[in-house]
């Protein structure tokens, strides 16, 4: 279905970004303060308008048949080069409508929060300009109907991430963090680019050059398993960069140098999920490449466990949450890696709510304690900031996966899919994946409750006057916290699995986006009776397949849920015991396990490894190239050119002697010669 | 009877001598006089052709050339006087301010 | 008869000009140039150019050279220092060679052409006939030259003024 207003969704934040940018530029030389309140209001209007339009789109989609459930708009011809003709086009199908809703919804809430949090900052107008620009790029990414346009949004969010991480750029450490994020992302982007070229080359070879998702789906038979595997691995390289998986996750903890709302929006709820979104969008290729999918799932699980163990030993409030995000992203990749795209996206959705709530809560605490971020100097804040405390606890329990909160349903769905879907390459893999994820869940519950205990329970361990000044968050910050906590409570019910008697409405909603390639829902065109039937059979098939899976898994679905729940409760209990009840035990344990403690606190020394193995040789190579090639060779050639010119001019200088008689002589000579020729 | 070519050879010779003088001498006034010699050689050519074709147009040209040469003499000498005031000599070798 | 006169005055002109370009003293050069002008005037007379004969003597020998002599006396110019002759030699030879080549060619072209002057009226070359053509067909150039002379007068006065 064509619609003409889709472009407004990304255009609204772009317009407000431009406005804020104009204000920032206009005020940059003036001494009087910029109109912050007005700027804040305007900046929130952009995403709010997008959210309203996203709701409208969702409502419209509901009115359509599942097979024809999409809205599209083509804007203009973008590329015309040889065989490639690409338009700028937007499409909203069930998957992107879901993404749109939480990106714009959570985004608006975080904008509102920022008006409170960033109120006193000198650069607040510039902040909102960047934040809105980010919203624009993210919306372009989600709405894109072709891989190159998605990549435009992809790069745009990378840029805004850089700008916002290094927002307080006068601090060199913060600026370096921004640079690190951008550079690491770039490595991933290289993978996406090569994958795009390969896709185009394959499709062109099959006589159907194009790079829209529809074109790829319709000609999916042109991809051999080998080429599909290569493409998917390259795409995953990009996803690993953007969504912080092994080996490209190192930028995310450093990214905490940016303002906390930025961490909440970009590095928890939206940008980092772009990698998962891209894999989900390209599901039809991943379905063809079991090697790639398995790799995705394996790396996702490994990352989940690695990050969870690191988080256990971190003392910076935001770093704990950062590693938690990396870990949860690992879960999402396990979901899409085993082929349960709906499960992965469900976790993206729920994670946005509780992780954003956790980050905003951390922001409230940091703000109240005047930029203190070390949890060893906190404690007992639950009496001073009760609202923050309760929303934080709610979100923590959601993250840990306690029913009936959202995290329980999404996490368990992934766990069940990982366990029950057999792997064609490695038959033992599902059990291993499941075990790793359960272990990670234990660690997650543990470190989160450690965090809660150290920050909110017990007694305050910092300066007394800091505690005295601590106050609850202002309404602009408190309101989003409440709304997000409520979301963490409620949104899980959209995906209640059949095993617990629910109808898993989310899975059903998302189904048309992940239908097998070739079925009617994915084609732009008229729907026919036959394709309707095909769509329905596909739905029946997948549920039948799921029922089959249940038979082959070592546990039943409720059984698996019970184990996971037990792990979570164990983790919470341990955390409570060690950090709230008997902190001295924790200290004693840390003392006995000193080497392990150091390893975890040092993040397995991965950054140091990279620095020694990659960064340093690269630097040496660059320096050598500079000294030899640039200075000696290239500058030498230029200097040589200059030298030659000088030599020539030295010779020709004598033509301009200044003596009239010399000139006259030349004239006479010339005349004589001419006359001789003429005669 | 004197043929035209004899007059032309004579005028060519005078022209050449004048050119040599222009190119060689460093004293500005002598240079100038050589220039006048060249102009006169050309005048002779005009008159010779005029006589040997029977047309009087050549005379008119000579007239005009003479007038212009006289004017040039006046201006040129005035310039020389100024240069002399500046450099205390009229040696053209010392006047290379337009060179590099 | 005419031939003798031609060669006599021709030789005089050539010798005079050679003298002029080779003397060190500007005064000598100037005086020899006067001789050359007079010889040329005689040439004009040989060619039936009576008006031009007179104009030549009055303007060149009488006005221009007097002016030059004025300036020589005014600036009290002495002999010039001799220049490095070596440089001039090269130019001499080159130009000379080219000129000879040119002359040979020209001679080849011109010999035999217009060897006999056509008969002309008695008044040809006199004041009346030259004036007639000067003031009819060549009136505009004549007037322009008049303006030129005016400009020259102004220019010379401006140039010769002593700077204050």
Coordinates of C-alpha atoms in Angstrom, one line a residue, chain A residues 329-575:
Chain A
X329 CA 22.8 -8.3 22.8
X330 CA 24.4 -11.6 22.8
X331 CA 21.1 -13.2 23.8
X332 CA 19.4 -11.4 20.9
X333 CA 22.0 -12.7 18.5
X334 CA 21.5 -16.2 19.8
X335 CA 17.9 -15.7 19.0
X336 CA 18.3 -14.7 15.4
X337 CA 21.2 -17.1 15.0
X338 CA 19.2 -20.2 15.6
X339 CA 16.5 -18.9 13.3
X340 CA 14.1 -17.6 15.9
X341 CA 14.0 -14.1 14.5
X342 CA 10.8 -13.3 16.3
X343 CA 12.3 -14.2 19.6
X344 CA 15.4 -12.1 19.0
X345 CA 13.3 -9.1 18.0
X346 CA 11.0 -9.6 21.0
X347 CA 14.0 -9.4 23.3
X348 CA 15.2 -6.3 21.5
X349 CA 11.8 -4.8 22.2
X350 CA 11.6 -5.7 25.9
X351 CA 15.3 -4.9 26.5
X352 CA 14.7 -1.4 25.2
X353 CA 12.3 -0.7 28.0
X354 CA 14.1 -2.1 31.0
X355 CA 17.6 -1.2 29.9
X356 CA 16.7 2.4 29.2
X357 CA 14.9 2.5 32.5
X358 CA 18.1 1.2 34.2
X359 CA 20.3 3.8 32.5
X360 CA 18.0 6.6 33.2
X361 CA 17.8 5.5 36.8
X362 CA 21.6 5.5 36.9
X363 CA 21.5 9.0 35.5
X364 CA 19.2 10.1 38.2
X365 CA 21.6 8.7 40.9
X366 CA 24.6 10.2 39.2
X367 CA 22.9 13.6 38.9
X368 CA 21.8 13.5 42.5
X369 CA 25.3 12.7 43.8
X370 CA 26.9 15.4 41.6
X371 CA 28.5 13.2 39.0
X372 CA 29.7 10.4 41.3
X373 CA 29.8 7.1 39.3
X374 CA 31.7 4.7 41.6
X375 CA 29.3 2.4 43.3
X376 CA 31.7 1.8 46.1
X377 CA 31.0 5.3 47.2
X378 CA 27.2 4.9 47.1
X379 CA 24.7 3.1 49.3
X380 CA 21.5 3.6 51.2
X381 CA 20.0 5.8 48.5
X382 CA 16.6 4.1 48.6
X383 CA 15.6 6.3 51.4
X384 CA 16.6 9.5 49.6
X385 CA 15.3 8.5 46.1
X386 CA 12.4 6.1 46.6
X387 CA 10.9 6.5 43.1
X388 CA 14.2 5.9 41.4
X389 CA 14.7 2.9 43.7
X390 CA 11.5 1.2 42.9
X391 CA 11.7 1.8 39.1
X392 CA 15.2 0.5 39.2
X393 CA 14.3 -2.6 41.1
X394 CA 11.4 -3.3 38.7
X395 CA 13.7 -2.9 35.7
X396 CA 16.3 -5.1 37.4
X397 CA 13.9 -7.9 38.0
X398 CA 12.7 -7.6 34.4
X399 CA 16.3 -7.9 33.2
X400 CA 16.9 -10.8 35.5
X401 CA 13.9 -12.5 34.0
X402 CA 11.4 -12.8 36.7
X403 CA 7.8 -13.4 35.7
X404 CA 5.5 -11.7 35.0
X405 CA 7.9 -9.0 34.0
X406 CA 8.8 -8.5 30.3
X407 CA 12.3 -9.9 30.4
X408 CA 11.1 -13.2 31.6
X409 CA 9.0 -13.8 28.5
X410 CA 11.5 -12.6 26.0
X411 CA 14.6 -14.2 27.5
X412 CA 12.9 -17.5 28.0
X413 CA 11.6 -17.5 24.5
X414 CA 15.2 -17.2 23.3
X415 CA 16.3 -19.9 25.7
X416 CA 13.6 -22.3 24.6
X417 CA 14.3 -21.7 20.9
X418 CA 18.0 -22.2 21.4
X419 CA 17.4 -25.4 23.2
X420 CA 14.7 -26.9 21.0
X421 CA 15.8 -26.0 17.4
X422 CA 18.2 -28.7 16.2
X423 CA 21.4 -27.5 14.6
X424 CA 22.2 -29.2 11.2
X425 CA 25.9 -28.9 11.7
X426 CA 26.6 -29.5 15.3
X427 CA 24.0 -31.6 17.1
X428 CA 25.3 -30.9 20.5
X429 CA 25.2 -27.1 20.0
X430 CA 21.7 -26.3 21.2
X431 CA 22.3 -27.8 24.6
X432 CA 25.6 -26.0 24.9
X433 CA 24.0 -22.7 23.8
X434 CA 21.3 -23.1 26.3
X435 CA 23.6 -24.0 29.2
X436 CA 25.8 -20.9 28.4
X437 CA 22.9 -18.6 28.3
X438 CA 21.5 -20.0 31.6
X439 CA 24.9 -19.5 33.2
X440 CA 24.9 -15.9 31.8
X441 CA 21.5 -15.4 33.3
X442 CA 22.7 -16.4 36.7
X443 CA 25.6 -14.0 36.4
X444 CA 23.2 -11.3 35.2
X445 CA 20.9 -11.7 38.1
X446 CA 23.9 -11.7 40.4
X447 CA 25.7 -8.6 39.2
X448 CA 22.4 -6.7 38.9
X449 CA 21.4 -7.4 42.5
X450 CA 25.0 -6.6 43.5
X451 CA 24.5 -3.2 41.8
X452 CA 21.1 -2.6 43.5
X453 CA 22.6 -3.6 46.9
X454 CA 25.6 -1.4 46.6
X455 CA 23.8 1.6 45.4
X456 CA 20.4 1.6 47.1
X457 CA 20.6 -0.6 50.1
X458 CA 22.8 -0.5 53.2
X459 CA 24.3 2.7 54.3
X460 CA 26.0 5.5 52.4
X461 CA 29.8 5.0 52.0
X462 CA 30.7 8.3 50.4
X463 CA 31.1 11.9 51.6
X464 CA 28.4 12.9 54.1
X465 CA 27.5 16.2 52.5
X466 CA 27.0 14.5 49.1
X467 CA 24.5 12.3 50.8
X468 CA 22.8 15.2 52.4
X469 CA 22.4 17.0 49.1
X470 CA 21.1 13.9 47.3
X471 CA 17.5 14.4 46.1
X472 CA 14.9 12.6 44.1
X473 CA 14.8 13.2 40.3
X474 CA 12.8 16.1 39.1
X475 CA 9.5 15.4 37.2
X476 CA 11.1 15.7 33.8
X477 CA 13.4 12.8 34.7
X478 CA 11.0 10.9 36.9
X479 CA 8.2 10.6 34.5
X480 CA 10.1 8.7 31.9
X481 CA 11.4 6.4 34.6
X482 CA 7.9 5.5 35.7
X483 CA 6.7 5.0 32.1
X484 CA 9.6 2.8 31.2
X485 CA 9.2 0.8 34.4
X486 CA 5.6 0.3 33.6
X487 CA 6.6 -0.8 30.1
X488 CA 9.0 -3.3 31.6
X489 CA 6.1 -4.7 33.5
X490 CA 3.5 -4.8 30.8
X491 CA 5.1 -5.3 27.4
X492 CA 6.0 -8.9 28.1
X493 CA 2.4 -9.9 27.9
X494 CA 2.5 -9.3 24.2
X495 CA 4.6 -12.4 23.8
X496 CA 3.2 -15.0 26.3
X497 CA 4.1 -18.3 24.8
X498 CA 1.7 -21.1 24.0
X499 CA 3.2 -23.3 26.6
X500 CA 1.9 -21.0 29.3
X501 CA -1.5 -20.6 27.7
X502 CA -0.9 -17.4 25.8
X503 CA -1.2 -16.8 22.1
X504 CA 2.1 -15.1 21.6
X505 CA 0.6 -12.1 19.8
X506 CA 4.0 -10.6 19.0
X507 CA 5.2 -13.7 17.2
X508 CA 2.0 -13.7 15.1
X509 CA 2.3 -10.1 14.4
X510 CA 5.9 -10.5 13.2
X511 CA 5.3 -13.6 11.3
X512 CA 4.7 -12.0 7.8
X513 CA 8.1 -10.3 8.0
X514 CA 9.9 -13.6 8.5
X515 CA 7.8 -15.7 6.2
X516 CA 9.7 -18.1 3.9
X517 CA 11.0 -16.4 0.8
X518 CA 8.6 -16.5 -2.1
X519 CA 5.4 -16.4 -0.1
X520 CA 3.0 -13.6 -0.8
X521 CA 3.5 -11.4 2.2
X522 CA 6.9 -10.5 0.9
X523 CA 6.0 -9.5 -2.6
X524 CA 4.7 -6.2 -3.6
X525 CA 1.8 -6.9 -5.8
X526 CA -1.7 -8.2 -5.7
X527 CA -2.5 -11.0 -3.3
X528 CA -4.1 -14.0 -4.7
X529 CA -6.2 -16.8 -3.2
X530 CA -3.4 -19.3 -3.7
X531 CA -0.9 -17.0 -1.9
X532 CA -3.3 -16.5 1.0
X533 CA -3.5 -20.2 1.4
X534 CA 0.3 -20.4 1.2
X535 CA 0.6 -17.8 3.9
X536 CA -1.7 -19.7 6.2
X537 CA 0.0 -23.0 5.6
X538 CA 3.3 -21.4 6.4
X539 CA 1.9 -20.3 9.7
X540 CA 0.6 -23.7 10.4
X541 CA 3.9 -25.3 9.4
X542 CA 5.9 -23.2 11.7
X543 CA 3.7 -24.0 14.7
X544 CA 3.8 -27.6 13.8
X545 CA 7.5 -27.5 13.5
X546 CA 7.7 -25.9 16.9
X547 CA 5.6 -28.7 18.3
X548 CA 8.0 -31.2 16.8
X549 CA 10.9 -29.4 18.3
X550 CA 9.5 -29.8 21.7
X551 CA 9.9 -33.5 21.3
X552 CA 13.6 -33.5 20.4
X553 CA 14.7 -31.2 23.2
X554 CA 16.1 -32.7 26.4
X555 CA 13.6 -30.6 28.5
X556 CA 10.1 -29.5 27.9
X557 CA 9.4 -25.8 27.6
X558 CA 8.0 -25.4 31.1
X559 CA 11.0 -27.4 32.4
X560 CA 13.4 -25.1 30.7
X561 CA 11.6 -22.1 32.0
X562 CA 11.8 -23.5 35.5
X563 CA 15.6 -24.1 35.3
X564 CA 16.1 -20.6 34.0
X565 CA 14.0 -19.1 36.7
X566 CA 15.9 -21.0 39.3
X567 CA 19.2 -19.7 37.9
X568 CA 17.8 -16.2 38.1
X569 CA 16.6 -16.6 41.6
X570 CA 19.9 -18.1 42.6
X571 CA 21.8 -15.2 41.2
X572 CA 19.5 -12.7 42.9
X573 CA 19.8 -14.5 46.1
X574 CA 23.6 -14.7 46.0
X575 CA 23.8 -11.1 45.1

